[in-house]
Structures are given as structure tokens and as C-alpha cells.
């Protein structure tokens, strides 16, 4: 009976969580939604008392509604303090802010405005307006030299409001590097010093271990190379750098064990364990997985101190209830959802999987396989929302890496703590910990490079639900006591899996056999819209998303792209951002055109929820992609005097570096720029000749002859849909390109277009049609 109650509590919390997710994404007032939910819960409680025959079911529904009402009420109350009216009066204006770094999701970048941090606005000044004692949450995009929690910064930045349902109220786009006003104090200062010293000690090791060890020990992934990060995601090892239950268990277990050895009373042992846990959370920063694990540990410790027996499912459900009450915005955080799902898998699936595997394997090996398999099965549906591919080598990768992870974690953590007080010992432990760390990195890189490391899967909700159903059938096939039902469920799973994997491998063979693999510029065939990819030295930039998520996903899968390092959204018309659902979790950095309205803000929110660094485009922004340098040429200033849309489309150029060896040619992408803006672009920039140009606005008639005469591109790409209603590409545009002797390639006729160059040979163009 106790287990049934555990599951009822868990079911109520899960459905309340889903309700909170929809509520925070709704345009309706959260306070009104909360009142409705409280009223509905009250009505159901009365019905539960009147209709005793249905009392159990009605009580469960009433409990669910009560939890949902509690979550939504908390979100509504927190939103009330988010956006002061005086600050809202100065939206889209430059302010002088004092902000305090408040979140661990922070990126240091001292060379450009690619840094990002969650902050609290403490004061703001705009002319004669001065606001103090503020506590408004925001995200800042700026040149950041440090991500220390509690660091106070002075910064001048443009103030932009976020869409409703966001955990922060504003975006701050800094126009210059922030200056440090004051450093962290108290325990935050000690924690930041430990983290920095440990990061520096690890950096001296060199190799992959230099960046990965801080991630394993204290969850600091700031120095992990992007290529290693991508490899770990491909083979499902990225969870090792998310501090979670295992790390908390080590800390709590050590304190309890030492206390027991020296004879401390139980209450004192629990008190010391709670204190150590609190210090550990501050050291590793309160990431979602850390919050989940630490709250579970607190509840378990309190149960131990009271001498009560506990069940893992009830502790997890109660933890989620507490966490979402205090931080309802975690309802939409994929990291939190994955942490909870992995814990559910470990609590419910390890035992039956282990029992089944013991029929064929030694018990120790069955357990080693059951643990990662359980977590992978539970997290699989959510992971497909982030990346619609199935990691074929996830279980062997975890089987090989898991034994090394706790060694690296414990030695690294102890070394971190000893560095300030016994530096040589701490350095020695860091060096020892680097050995298992390097082993984990080598596993990730090796398996990620194997053929068919990822098998494409259905994307979106359909993909998540289908994988959940197959996973459920798999579990049932292993646990059914009725042999007939077990065989039927297993046969269904086996047939679908073999058919899908076979088809996916066949498609990948076809891709490798027919299309060139040395391309640099690709134009996806997404119909009437833009989606172009630039590749250099294993890094990818994507310009626009086309109108359809499925068409975009099919193109990226065909090109073998699992992560986009740089996304350029030229503007927010549907034919350029409609494919957002196929890319949100794959983006590292996004540079976007001027926004206008809730739709544009919702696109940015989706990118940020997927972990992307988002910033507004402005002429003069520069960066590199492998062996190519890029520069933003347009818009000439952030939104001032420009209407969001075609006239302010982001224009970006790529040029090869001096040491470029492959794919070394220049390219220019003109978005949907009209003739008047093209004239201004030509006046503001020195436009030279380019090897490849993406023709503006799908080849419309609104083109500037002088611009294309200046570009004189060898290859002109027109991204356009067959039989479109606009008459694109127009006769006028084609005539302009003919006068410049450009070779024109159109996606409506040629399908996918790939442009490549080997050494200094002429450009080569491949088309799928």
C-alpha cells in the first residue's frame, strides 16, 4: 500500500508539472489561472467527500490540481516583482545598470559580446531617472571576464523586455565591456576562489582533461572544448559533467561515515552532513541537477534523523514539489527534466533490467549495464526533443566510462579542497584525477567518430511519444510474467527497432555514396525560404531556418550535422524562422536581426531554453568559424531607424584565413534585403568580389544592379520554392545575374546545392536533382 501512495504522489506531481509548463507558456494572467485551479481543486475535494465510491480517483485529481495551483501561484507572485513599471517605461533605450551575477549558466568571452550571464538588476539610471533597490532578473550579453557568483558589475546596455512566461524579465545588450564594481563576499568569495584555483590547476595538465576534470568534479564546463562537448553529447556522456545525486551522495556519505566512526550522535551527524551539502552546492553552483539532488538528500537526511523509513519515489516526488514551488521556472528547464527522468529510471528500472540480464550475464556485469540503460531509457524521449537522433553507442560508452567517473570526481573534488591549504598535495591529486578523465574523453571522441554513432529519429512531440511507447513496450517485454505477452511486446519492439535502424543506416549509406563530403556551403531545399549552412574545420554555421522544421531536420541529418555552432537569423519572417522546432537544442550561439513583438521574442526564448547564447546583430561584429573569418555588414545599427523585417535583414560575409587549407573561398549572404537597403549597404561598406553569393529575397525584382556588379560572384544561389506564388526568381533578377556572368543555381530546380573547393581548384557545385 505504501508503494501505491508513493506512485500516486508522483503521478500528481508530474501532471501538475505539465500544467505549470502550459501555464507559464500561456498568454493568460497567471494569477487568474491559479484562482481557477484552486477553485477546481476545492470543488473536487467536496465531490470526493460526496461520492465516496470514486473518492480515490477524485482525490488524486484534486491533489494534482492543488499542486498545479500552488506552482502557478508561486510563479504569479514571483512575476509580480519581476518588471518594475518605471523600468518598463524605458524599454529599448540605453541604461546604466548595476547588476549582480546570479546564475551558473554563464559564458566568459573577453574578445566580443558573446558572453552571457543571468543577473539581478540592482539599480538603473537613464538621464534624470534613477531606480534603486531593484531585484529584477535579466540575462546580459556582453564581454564578460568573469562568471563569479555574486560579482557586481557596472554596465551600459540596451534594455529589452522578454516574452511572458520567461524566468527573467529583461535582456540587456551591452554596448561596451562591463566594469567590476565589487567582488563577491563571504562564502561566495571562498567558493569562487576554490573554483578558479582548481580550474587553473587543471588547465596546466593540458589535453582534454584540462577542461573536462573541472566538469566532472565541480560541474564547471567553461573550459571544455566544443568538439569534446559535441562528442560527449553524441554518445550520451554529457551527464557526467552535470553534478547530481552521485556527487551529493559522496559528500553526505563521507560526513556520515566519519561521524559514525568517531561516535557522534545521529542528530549531529545529520546536521554536519547538511552543512557540508550546503557548502558543496555553493561550490558547484546551483544547477538544476544539483538542486534536485541536494533537495532529495535533505529530505532523506531529515527522514534518517527522525528514524523513519523512506522510499525513493516518494522522496523524488516531494523534492520536485518543493523545487517547483520555490522555482516554478524550472518546469521548462530540460536539464531539470532530464535529472528527474534519470532518477526515475534508476529507481524503477534498474532492478527489473538487472534481473533480466542476470539470466545471461554475471550479476556485476548485469548491474553495470542496467544502470546506464535505465537512465537512457527514461531520458530518451526528452533527449529526442533536444536532438532527434538516437545514440547507438550510448550504453557501451557509459559502460566503459562509468567506472572511471567516480575516481576522477572524488580525487578532483578532494584536490580542489586541498589546493588552498596543501597546494602540492592538491596538485598531485588533480594530476592523478586527470588519468581517468583523459580515459573518459578518449572514449567519447573515439565512439563519436564511429559510423552511425547517431540514428535519426522522429522529431518533436511525435518522436518523444513514439520512443516513450517503444521504451514502455521494451520494459513490459522484460518484466511481463505472462510469457505470451512478453514475447509479443518484445517482437513489436524488435521489429520496429530493426526496421528503423536498417532504414536509417541505408539512408546514411546513400548520403555518403552520392553527395560530396568536402563541401563548404550548402543550400538546403526547404521550399520558399532560406536555410544555408557554412562548414569549416568541423564547425557549422546555419543561416536561417526555412519554413518547415521537418525539411530543415531532413537537410541537417543528410549533411550529418548534430550541432550548429553559429546560427544567423536574418529576420523573423516565417519562411526564415518557421523551422525553429528542428534546431532549438542544437545551437551554440545565435545572432539575430531586430525583433518586433511576441512572436519574435518567443523564437528567442526557444533558442535560449535550448541553451543557445543569443545576441542582436550589428554591423562590425566579427568572429571565426574554423578556417573562415566572418563579419556582420548589416544592419548598420541595432534597430534604430530600421523596421524589423526585410530592410533590416542580417547580412554576413565569410572570408578564408591566411592558413586556410580546404574550402577556401569567400561568400556573402544577403538575407531578404531590398534594393534601398542594398544601396545603403553598398554605401556603408567596401564590397569586393565574392566567390559565392546568396541572392537577396529569393530572387525578387527588388534588387540593386550596382551591388551585384560589385560582387561579381562566380556562383549565385537562389533559395526558392517550386511553383511559388511570388514569381520568384523574377526575370529582372536573373537578368542582373546574367550581366555579372554568375552561374545561377536554384533550389526549386536543383534541390540541395553544395559548393566546394579543393586547394586552389575552381569551385565545384553539386546538386541533388
mmCIF file of N, CA, C and O in Angstrom, residues 316 339-349 378:
data_model
loop_
_atom_site.group_PDB
_atom_site.id
_atom_site.type_symbol
_atom_site.label_atom_id
_atom_site.label_comp_id
_atom_site.label_asym_id
_atom_site.label_seq_id
_atom_site.Cartn_x
_atom_site.Cartn_y
_atom_site.Cartn_z
ATOM 1 N N UNK A 316 11.668 11.609 -4.276
ATOM 2 C CA UNK A 316 11.797 12.338 -5.531
ATOM 3 C C UNK A 316 10.564 13.200 -5.781
ATOM 4 O O UNK A 316 10.692 14.384 -6.156
ATOM 5 N N UNK A 339 17.301 15.383 -15.283
ATOM 6 C CA UNK A 339 17.763 14.921 -13.980
ATOM 7 C C UNK A 339 16.685 14.097 -13.280
ATOM 8 O O UNK A 339 16.958 13.027 -12.730
ATOM 9 N N UNK A 340 15.448 14.596 -13.313
ATOM 10 C CA UNK A 340 14.341 13.871 -12.685
ATOM 11 C C UNK A 340 14.086 12.557 -13.415
ATOM 12 O O UNK A 340 13.895 11.504 -12.790
ATOM 13 N N UNK A 341 14.100 12.596 -14.743
ATOM 14 C CA UNK A 341 13.829 11.381 -15.524
ATOM 15 C C UNK A 341 14.891 10.312 -15.276
ATOM 16 O O UNK A 341 14.566 9.124 -15.133
ATOM 17 N N UNK A 342 16.154 10.724 -15.246
ATOM 18 C CA UNK A 342 17.225 9.757 -14.985
ATOM 19 C C UNK A 342 17.055 9.119 -13.612
ATOM 20 O O UNK A 342 17.268 7.910 -13.451
ATOM 21 N N UNK A 343 16.647 9.919 -12.626
ATOM 22 C CA UNK A 343 16.435 9.382 -11.274
ATOM 23 C C UNK A 343 15.281 8.395 -11.256
ATOM 24 O O UNK A 343 15.355 7.341 -10.606
ATOM 25 N N UNK A 344 14.207 8.710 -11.986
ATOM 26 C CA UNK A 344 13.076 7.781 -12.095
ATOM 27 C C UNK A 344 13.543 6.462 -12.703
ATOM 28 O O UNK A 344 13.189 5.371 -12.228
ATOM 29 N N UNK A 345 14.342 6.559 -13.760
ATOM 30 C CA UNK A 345 14.849 5.347 -14.382
ATOM 31 C C UNK A 345 15.675 4.508 -13.429
ATOM 32 O O UNK A 345 15.528 3.277 -13.370
ATOM 33 N N UNK A 346 16.537 5.146 -12.655
ATOM 34 C CA UNK A 346 17.376 4.408 -11.706
ATOM 35 C C UNK A 346 16.546 3.777 -10.595
ATOM 36 O O UNK A 346 16.840 2.668 -10.127
ATOM 37 N N UNK A 347 15.495 4.469 -10.158
ATOM 38 C CA UNK A 347 14.666 3.953 -9.067
ATOM 39 C C UNK A 347 13.764 2.807 -9.504
ATOM 40 O O UNK A 347 13.527 1.870 -8.735
ATOM 41 N N UNK A 348 13.259 2.876 -10.723
ATOM 42 C CA UNK A 348 12.217 1.926 -11.135
ATOM 43 C C UNK A 348 12.689 0.849 -12.112
ATOM 44 O O UNK A 348 12.079 -0.227 -12.165
ATOM 45 N N UNK A 349 13.729 1.138 -12.901
ATOM 46 C CA UNK A 349 14.062 0.227 -13.989
ATOM 47 C C UNK A 349 15.304 -0.623 -13.746
ATOM 48 O O UNK A 349 15.455 -1.667 -14.368
ATOM 49 N N UNK A 378 14.835 6.083 -19.684
ATOM 50 C CA UNK A 378 13.982 7.096 -19.056
ATOM 51 C C UNK A 378 14.172 8.470 -19.681
ATOM 52 O O UNK A 378 13.217 9.245 -19.811
#
